Amino acid sequence: MPDRLSFYLKKNSIIHALNPFTKLTLVFAIVTYGLIGAGFWTATILVCLALLPLAFTARLLKEYLGVAVKLILPTAGFMFVMQSIFIPGGTTEIFRLGSISIELETVQRSYLIASRIFLFISAFALLLLTTHPSELMTNLTQRGLPPQFAYVIISTLQIIPQMQAKSLTIIAAQRSRGLDTESSFIKRIGLLVPLVGPLVFGSLVEVEERAIAIEARGFTSTHKKTYLHEVPDTNLDRAIRTILIALIIVAVVWRVWPS
Amino acid sequence: MKIEISKLEFTYPGGVQALRGVSLEIEPGEQVAIVGQNGAGKTTLAKHLNGLLKPTSGSIHIGDWDTREQSVSKLAQRVGYVFQNPDEQLFSKDVGTEVAFGPRNLGFSGEQVQGLVNDALMLTELSDKTDTNPYDLSPTWRKMVAIASVIAMDTEIVIFDEPTTGQDAANIARIANVIKVLRERGKTVITITHDIDFCAENFERVIAMSQGKILLDGKANDVLGEEEILATTYVDPPQLTRLGKRLGFKETVRNEKEFLAILTKQGHG
Ligand SMILES: Nc1ncnc2c1ncn2[C@@H]1O[C@H](COP(=O)(O)OP(=O)(O)OP(=O)(O)O)[C@@H](O)[C@H]1O
Ligand SMILES: [Mg+2]
């Protein structure tokens, strides 16, 4: 059972130490370039020149490549099938499998879409791998994000391991009442009610209690709030952000400039 | 049905060693309370009795069954386990169906199930709530539904994990009555509790645990009299027991009746 709260992997690296907002700006810049640069290889180049070195610096190259394999192969495959079905009509046949012909155009289109999706998702993945969720949210709230919004995100991240722990207890309780969980598939469907029922009811009750608890601690108070944790924001952070924002502006201006 | 635990050790996957060599025998029909500080290993021990946890080393026998060789659902024929939080097991739309779930799983016939359910509902004073949705009941009554749903399985051994936590006096009395009736029926009852008065009033044998080991095990009066040893596992003997000690009683007392009996004998009453 995964006991991690989120994607976050604690490592000692410069990337981890950066201010969350800097990393968010970085993701934003990469997404902007990915969208604006229409070239076939744009996404691939960005992955190779930006994300891979970043992952390496963050000492997460292995994890990053793991995500890459798990994500890009299925997406590319899926895209390929969809493209072949809905937009046929390539002209350059690479090879033939019985009656199915594999065309260069379809392969290219699938690769283009898959590499873009991969670029966007893995940029976010890198942010989440290197940033503790509560640090990210604290920082964003400090910068003006409504705390309600931060709360929704954080509690969603936390609720998953809690639900897992809870379902284990429920399974234990029902097995103690003679429920045979090692039985056949048909019987297993019947298991859903005793297992999911308490999980849902319990969670509903919890939501209400949680709402009362945070309200009692002044969650909606309109006073200016102070923070227990100061998230460091260094000159380096500011410098990086300035450069990134400049790069984003350049890209946008270059794109919309009537040429 | 006899319970034999031999040199039981258990380490959680995370590396916490929760039991460090527990050996114990519980005779059929005994009423045993297990006390001890938070994290002493009480729940871990109890979960071994119905096979939810399997020993890292050592063994547990329930009658002629070795728990390592039986599934939890099979062991449920012999050991009933009332979990602390009823909300983690209730799912049916009415109390009657909920209570019938266990005996049905155990394969009793329709008629037998009906008999067992009626009996369990009567015992837990739920007879008038058979058709109510458990979630429309107050938490104390939901607790009784959870208890009824285990009693209805008619197991030789019944385990309660902290049955009185968060319950009012009326409900504690109801739970005490359930335990009394189970004793009259010759069932073995094992109860984990932090409620020392409940322990003193309802159990003849008390086991005190600390840091994965058994600290004391014996007759309730003997164990509850060991004030200093109990203090090491953060258990205070009942007030009357301590008062009796301060008054210089030679015997340990644990309830009003015993306390008054000694006072009368000494001529103070
Ligand atoms: N699922 C688990 N994973 C890892 N460690 C656990 C788990 N459950 C309990 N422990 C640890 O095992 C030890 C014994 O816990 P146990 O729940 O048996 O104590 P207990 O005597 O029932 O305490 P309490 O009175 O608080 O219920 C504790 O140190 C606890 O932190
Ligand atoms: Mg416990």
mmCIF file of N, CA and C in Angstrom, chain A residues 32-116:
data_model
loop_
_atom_site.group_PDB
_atom_site.id
_atom_site.type_symbol
_atom_site.label_atom_id
_atom_site.label_comp_id
_atom_site.label_asym_id
_atom_site.label_seq_id
_atom_site.Cartn_x
_atom_site.Cartn_y
_atom_site.Cartn_z
ATOM 1 N N THR A 32 3.669 27.204 -22.440
ATOM 2 C CA THR A 32 3.539 28.257 -23.458
ATOM 3 C C THR A 32 4.357 27.902 -24.696
ATOM 4 N N TYR A 33 5.600 27.539 -24.469
ATOM 5 C CA TYR A 33 6.449 27.209 -25.615
ATOM 6 C C TYR A 33 5.938 25.980 -26.350
ATOM 7 N N GLY A 34 5.448 25.021 -25.599
ATOM 8 C CA GLY A 34 4.910 23.817 -26.216
ATOM 9 C C GLY A 34 3.721 24.142 -27.112
ATOM 10 N N LEU A 35 2.886 25.105 -26.655
ATOM 11 C CA LEU A 35 1.694 25.444 -27.430
ATOM 12 C C LEU A 35 2.045 26.308 -28.630
ATOM 13 N N ILE A 36 2.998 27.241 -28.418
ATOM 14 C CA ILE A 36 3.294 28.216 -29.462
ATOM 15 C C ILE A 36 4.197 27.635 -30.536
ATOM 16 N N GLY A 37 5.223 26.915 -30.077
ATOM 17 C CA GLY A 37 6.138 26.329 -31.052
ATOM 18 C C GLY A 37 5.419 25.217 -31.784
ATOM 19 N N ALA A 38 5.045 25.462 -33.006
ATOM 20 C CA ALA A 38 4.201 24.504 -33.708
ATOM 21 C C ALA A 38 5.010 23.394 -34.376
ATOM 22 N N GLY A 39 6.329 23.489 -34.315
ATOM 23 C CA GLY A 39 7.175 22.531 -35.025
ATOM 24 C C GLY A 39 6.954 21.104 -34.565
ATOM 25 N N PHE A 40 7.282 20.184 -35.428
ATOM 26 C CA PHE A 40 7.067 18.778 -35.136
ATOM 27 C C PHE A 40 7.901 18.320 -33.933
ATOM 28 N N TRP A 41 9.118 18.853 -33.857
ATOM 29 C CA TRP A 41 10.015 18.375 -32.805
ATOM 30 C C TRP A 41 9.992 19.243 -31.540
ATOM 31 N N THR A 42 9.178 20.348 -31.540
ATOM 32 C CA THR A 42 9.207 21.281 -30.398
ATOM 33 C C THR A 42 9.108 20.572 -29.043
ATOM 34 N N ALA A 43 8.052 19.754 -28.922
ATOM 35 C CA ALA A 43 7.826 19.100 -27.632
ATOM 36 C C ALA A 43 9.004 18.203 -27.270
ATOM 37 N N THR A 44 9.486 17.455 -28.236
ATOM 38 C CA THR A 44 10.606 16.543 -27.975
ATOM 39 C C THR A 44 11.837 17.325 -27.530
ATOM 40 N N ILE A 45 12.096 18.436 -28.229
ATOM 41 C CA ILE A 45 13.272 19.234 -27.879
ATOM 42 C C ILE A 45 13.134 19.801 -26.467
ATOM 43 N N LEU A 46 11.926 20.302 -26.157
ATOM 44 C CA LEU A 46 11.718 20.847 -24.811
ATOM 45 C C LEU A 46 11.936 19.768 -23.745
ATOM 46 N N VAL A 47 11.434 18.582 -24.007
ATOM 47 C CA VAL A 47 11.629 17.492 -23.041
ATOM 48 C C VAL A 47 13.125 17.238 -22.867
ATOM 49 N N CYS A 48 13.834 17.131 -23.996
ATOM 50 C CA CYS A 48 15.251 16.760 -23.911
ATOM 51 C C CYS A 48 16.109 17.888 -23.333
ATOM 52 N N LEU A 49 15.803 19.118 -23.724
ATOM 53 C CA LEU A 49 16.673 20.219 -23.303
ATOM 54 C C LEU A 49 16.261 20.837 -21.970
ATOM 55 N N ALA A 50 14.975 20.743 -21.615
ATOM 56 C CA ALA A 50 14.549 21.367 -20.357
ATOM 57 C C ALA A 50 14.209 20.340 -19.288
ATOM 58 N N LEU A 51 13.266 19.450 -19.582
ATOM 59 C CA LEU A 51 12.751 18.582 -18.522
ATOM 60 C C LEU A 51 13.749 17.522 -18.075
ATOM 61 N N LEU A 52 14.409 16.874 -19.029
ATOM 62 C CA LEU A 52 15.365 15.838 -18.623
ATOM 63 C C LEU A 52 16.493 16.396 -17.759
ATOM 64 N N PRO A 53 17.140 17.522 -18.159
ATOM 65 C CA PRO A 53 18.167 18.083 -17.290
ATOM 66 C C PRO A 53 17.620 18.493 -15.923
ATOM 67 N N LEU A 54 16.388 19.031 -15.903
ATOM 68 C CA LEU A 54 15.790 19.408 -14.627
ATOM 69 C C LEU A 54 15.581 18.173 -13.748
ATOM 70 N N ALA A 55 15.050 17.128 -14.357
ATOM 71 C CA ALA A 55 14.824 15.894 -13.603
ATOM 72 C C ALA A 55 16.150 15.360 -13.073
ATOM 73 N N PHE A 56 17.186 15.474 -13.899
ATOM 74 C CA PHE A 56 18.495 15.005 -13.475
ATOM 75 C C PHE A 56 18.996 15.822 -12.292
ATOM 76 N N THR A 57 18.893 17.151 -12.393
ATOM 77 C CA THR A 57 19.320 18.020 -11.291
ATOM 78 C C THR A 57 18.535 17.725 -10.017
ATOM 79 N N ALA A 58 17.265 17.397 -10.191
ATOM 80 C CA ALA A 58 16.434 17.120 -9.014
ATOM 81 C C ALA A 58 16.662 15.706 -8.485
ATOM 82 N N ARG A 59 17.595 14.975 -9.071
ATOM 83 C CA ARG A 59 17.896 13.587 -8.694
ATOM 84 C C ARG A 59 16.681 12.670 -8.833
ATOM 85 N N LEU A 60 15.891 12.963 -9.853
ATOM 86 C CA LEU A 60 14.676 12.193 -10.034
ATOM 87 C C LEU A 60 14.607 11.618 -11.444
ATOM 88 N N LEU A 61 15.771 11.489 -12.079
ATOM 89 C CA LEU A 61 15.779 11.059 -13.476
ATOM 90 C C LEU A 61 15.081 9.711 -13.629
ATOM 91 N N LYS A 62 15.368 8.808 -12.681
ATOM 92 C CA LYS A 62 14.800 7.469 -12.789
ATOM 93 C C LYS A 62 13.271 7.524 -12.679
ATOM 94 N N GLU A 63 12.796 8.278 -11.660
ATOM 95 C CA GLU A 63 11.354 8.392 -11.469
ATOM 96 C C GLU A 63 10.714 9.049 -12.684
ATOM 97 N N TYR A 64 11.401 10.087 -13.194
ATOM 98 C CA TYR A 64 10.854 10.820 -14.325
ATOM 99 C C TYR A 64 10.737 9.906 -15.544
ATOM 100 N N LEU A 65 11.786 9.135 -15.792
ATOM 101 C CA LEU A 65 11.747 8.215 -16.932
ATOM 102 C C LEU A 65 10.681 7.149 -16.723
ATOM 103 N N GLY A 66 10.483 6.770 -15.455
ATOM 104 C CA GLY A 66 9.436 5.795 -15.143
ATOM 105 C C GLY A 66 8.079 6.340 -15.566
ATOM 106 N N VAL A 67 7.798 7.588 -15.151
ATOM 107 C CA VAL A 67 6.546 8.232 -15.540
ATOM 108 C C VAL A 67 6.464 8.277 -17.063
ATOM 109 N N ALA A 68 7.607 8.623 -17.689
ATOM 110 C CA ALA A 68 7.633 8.782 -19.138
ATOM 111 C C ALA A 68 7.178 7.501 -19.828
ATOM 112 N N VAL A 69 7.758 6.372 -19.400
ATOM 113 C CA VAL A 69 7.422 5.117 -20.055
ATOM 114 C C VAL A 69 5.961 4.763 -19.815
ATOM 115 N N LYS A 70 5.519 4.967 -18.560
ATOM 116 C CA LYS A 70 4.144 4.589 -18.236
ATOM 117 C C LYS A 70 3.150 5.476 -18.964
ATOM 118 N N LEU A 71 3.549 6.700 -19.261
ATOM 119 C CA LEU A 71 2.607 7.657 -19.817
ATOM 120 C C LEU A 71 2.663 7.704 -21.340
ATOM 121 N N ILE A 72 3.882 7.768 -21.877
ATOM 122 C CA ILE A 72 3.973 8.090 -23.304
ATOM 123 C C ILE A 72 3.617 6.900 -24.174
ATOM 124 N N LEU A 73 3.980 5.704 -23.758
ATOM 125 C CA LEU A 73 3.668 4.544 -24.596
ATOM 126 C C LEU A 73 2.166 4.349 -24.772
ATOM 127 N N PRO A 74 1.408 4.304 -23.645
ATOM 128 C CA PRO A 74 -0.038 4.134 -23.836
ATOM 129 C C PRO A 74 -0.681 5.302 -24.603
ATOM 130 N N THR A 75 -0.261 6.557 -24.287
ATOM 131 C CA THR A 75 -0.903 7.686 -24.989
ATOM 132 C C THR A 75 -0.616 7.591 -26.484
ATOM 133 N N ALA A 76 0.639 7.356 -26.819
ATOM 134 C CA ALA A 76 0.989 7.298 -28.237
ATOM 135 C C ALA A 76 0.223 6.168 -28.917
ATOM 136 N N GLY A 77 0.146 5.018 -28.260
ATOM 137 C CA GLY A 77 -0.570 3.886 -28.828
ATOM 138 C C GLY A 77 -2.031 4.217 -29.050
ATOM 139 N N PHE A 78 -2.639 4.815 -28.012
ATOM 140 C CA PHE A 78 -4.040 5.173 -28.079
ATOM 141 C C PHE A 78 -4.288 6.164 -29.216
ATOM 142 N N MET A 79 -3.421 7.180 -29.272
ATOM 143 C CA MET A 79 -3.554 8.195 -30.321
ATOM 144 C C MET A 79 -3.447 7.554 -31.694
ATOM 145 N N PHE A 80 -2.516 6.626 -31.793
ATOM 146 C CA PHE A 80 -2.292 5.990 -33.079
ATOM 147 C C PHE A 80 -3.552 5.265 -33.540
ATOM 148 N N VAL A 81 -4.166 4.512 -32.614
ATOM 149 C CA VAL A 81 -5.372 3.769 -32.967
ATOM 150 C C VAL A 81 -6.483 4.736 -33.374
ATOM 151 N N MET A 82 -6.683 5.791 -32.547
ATOM 152 C CA MET A 82 -7.752 6.747 -32.830
ATOM 153 C C MET A 82 -7.528 7.419 -34.180
ATOM 154 N N GLN A 83 -6.277 7.833 -34.412
ATOM 155 C CA GLN A 83 -5.952 8.526 -35.661
ATOM 156 C C GLN A 83 -6.194 7.611 -36.850
ATOM 157 N N SER A 84 -5.794 6.354 -36.702
ATOM 158 C CA SER A 84 -5.945 5.434 -37.818
ATOM 159 C C SER A 84 -7.416 5.234 -38.131
ATOM 160 N N ILE A 85 -8.243 5.180 -37.085
ATOM 161 C CA ILE A 85 -9.657 4.921 -37.315
ATOM 162 C C ILE A 85 -10.345 6.159 -37.908
ATOM 163 N N PHE A 86 -10.093 7.321 -37.281
ATOM 164 C CA PHE A 86 -10.904 8.486 -37.631
ATOM 165 C C PHE A 86 -10.296 9.363 -38.728
ATOM 166 N N ILE A 87 -8.985 9.401 -38.815
ATOM 167 C CA ILE A 87 -8.396 10.239 -39.876
ATOM 168 C C ILE A 87 -7.496 9.380 -40.750
ATOM 169 N N PRO A 88 -8.080 8.486 -41.494
ATOM 170 C CA PRO A 88 -7.211 7.672 -42.347
ATOM 171 C C PRO A 88 -6.788 8.496 -43.561
ATOM 172 N N GLY A 89 -6.106 7.885 -44.457
ATOM 173 C CA GLY A 89 -5.783 8.591 -45.687
ATOM 174 C C GLY A 89 -4.371 9.102 -45.756
ATOM 175 N N GLY A 90 -3.429 8.395 -45.119
ATOM 176 C CA GLY A 90 -2.030 8.731 -45.336
ATOM 177 C C GLY A 90 -1.629 8.200 -46.705
ATOM 178 N N THR A 91 -0.513 8.659 -47.178
ATOM 179 C CA THR A 91 -0.120 8.222 -48.514
ATOM 180 C C THR A 91 1.143 7.393 -48.477
ATOM 181 N N THR A 92 1.977 7.674 -47.452
ATOM 182 C CA THR A 92 3.258 6.990 -47.441
ATOM 183 C C THR A 92 3.181 5.749 -46.565
ATOM 184 N N GLU A 93 3.086 4.617 -47.180
ATOM 185 C CA GLU A 93 3.006 3.394 -46.389
ATOM 186 C C GLU A 93 4.396 2.979 -45.938
ATOM 187 N N ILE A 94 4.541 2.752 -44.595
ATOM 188 C CA ILE A 94 5.848 2.290 -44.141
ATOM 189 C C ILE A 94 5.941 0.780 -44.265
ATOM 190 N N PHE A 95 4.978 0.117 -43.679
ATOM 191 C CA PHE A 95 4.912 -1.334 -43.910
ATOM 192 C C PHE A 95 3.481 -1.818 -43.740
ATOM 193 N N ARG A 96 3.282 -3.042 -44.040
ATOM 194 C CA ARG A 96 1.939 -3.591 -44.119
ATOM 195 C C ARG A 96 1.840 -4.814 -43.209
ATOM 196 N N LEU A 97 0.761 -4.871 -42.429
ATOM 197 C CA LEU A 97 0.524 -6.028 -41.563
ATOM 198 C C LEU A 97 -0.746 -6.701 -42.052
ATOM 199 N N GLY A 98 -0.624 -7.676 -42.872
ATOM 200 C CA GLY A 98 -1.810 -8.284 -43.465
ATOM 201 C C GLY A 98 -2.560 -7.241 -44.263
ATOM 202 N N SER A 99 -3.843 -6.980 -43.822
ATOM 203 C CA SER A 99 -4.622 -6.013 -44.588
ATOM 204 C C SER A 99 -4.472 -4.601 -44.013
ATOM 205 N N ILE A 100 -3.770 -4.480 -42.862
ATOM 206 C CA ILE A 100 -3.624 -3.162 -42.254
ATOM 207 C C ILE A 100 -2.338 -2.519 -42.762
ATOM 208 N N SER A 101 -2.494 -1.312 -43.273
ATOM 209 C CA SER A 101 -1.279 -0.641 -43.710
ATOM 210 C C SER A 101 -0.943 0.458 -42.714
ATOM 211 N N ILE A 102 0.331 0.534 -42.343
ATOM 212 C CA ILE A 102 0.778 1.524 -41.386
ATOM 213 C C ILE A 102 1.358 2.687 -42.178
ATOM 214 N N GLU A 103 0.770 3.883 -41.947
ATOM 215 C CA GLU A 103 1.211 5.005 -42.755
ATOM 216 C C GLU A 103 2.027 6.003 -41.958
ATOM 217 N N LEU A 104 2.978 6.579 -42.611
ATOM 218 C CA LEU A 104 3.901 7.517 -41.981
ATOM 219 C C LEU A 104 3.153 8.691 -41.365
ATOM 220 N N GLU A 105 2.152 9.240 -42.096
ATOM 221 C CA GLU A 105 1.425 10.412 -41.613
ATOM 222 C C GLU A 105 0.739 10.132 -40.268
ATOM 223 N N THR A 106 0.121 8.954 -40.191
ATOM 224 C CA THR A 106 -0.576 8.621 -38.951
ATOM 225 C C THR A 106 0.409 8.518 -37.793
ATOM 226 N N VAL A 107 1.520 7.871 -38.056
ATOM 227 C CA VAL A 107 2.532 7.720 -37.019
ATOM 228 C C VAL A 107 3.009 9.103 -36.563
ATOM 229 N N GLN A 108 3.246 9.967 -37.545
ATOM 230 C CA GLN A 108 3.738 11.311 -37.200
ATOM 231 C C GLN A 108 2.732 12.076 -36.357
ATOM 232 N N ARG A 109 1.470 12.068 -36.811
ATOM 233 C CA ARG A 109 0.437 12.798 -36.062
ATOM 234 C C ARG A 109 0.330 12.257 -34.638
ATOM 235 N N SER A 110 0.325 10.935 -34.487
ATOM 236 C CA SER A 110 0.218 10.344 -33.151
ATOM 237 C C SER A 110 1.392 10.785 -32.293
ATOM 238 N N TYR A 111 2.568 10.745 -32.891
ATOM 239 C CA TYR A 111 3.749 11.121 -32.123
ATOM 240 C C TYR A 111 3.664 12.577 -31.675
ATOM 241 N N LEU A 112 3.217 13.437 -32.594
ATOM 242 C CA LEU A 112 3.115 14.855 -32.275
ATOM 243 C C LEU A 112 2.190 15.074 -31.075
ATOM 244 N N ILE A 113 1.009 14.498 -31.154
ATOM 245 C CA ILE A 113 0.043 14.696 -30.072
ATOM 246 C C ILE A 113 0.558 14.086 -28.775
ATOM 247 N N ALA A 114 1.061 12.850 -28.859
ATOM 248 C CA ALA A 114 1.534 12.175 -27.651
ATOM 249 C C ALA A 114 2.690 12.938 -27.025
ATOM 250 N N SER A 115 3.610 13.461 -27.850
ATOM 251 C CA SER A 115 4.760 14.139 -27.263
ATOM 252 C C SER A 115 4.324 15.445 -26.600
ATOM 253 N N ARG A 116 3.299 16.089 -27.153
ATOM 254 C CA ARG A 116 2.810 17.307 -26.499
ATOM 255 C C ARG A 116 2.151 17.007 -25.173
#
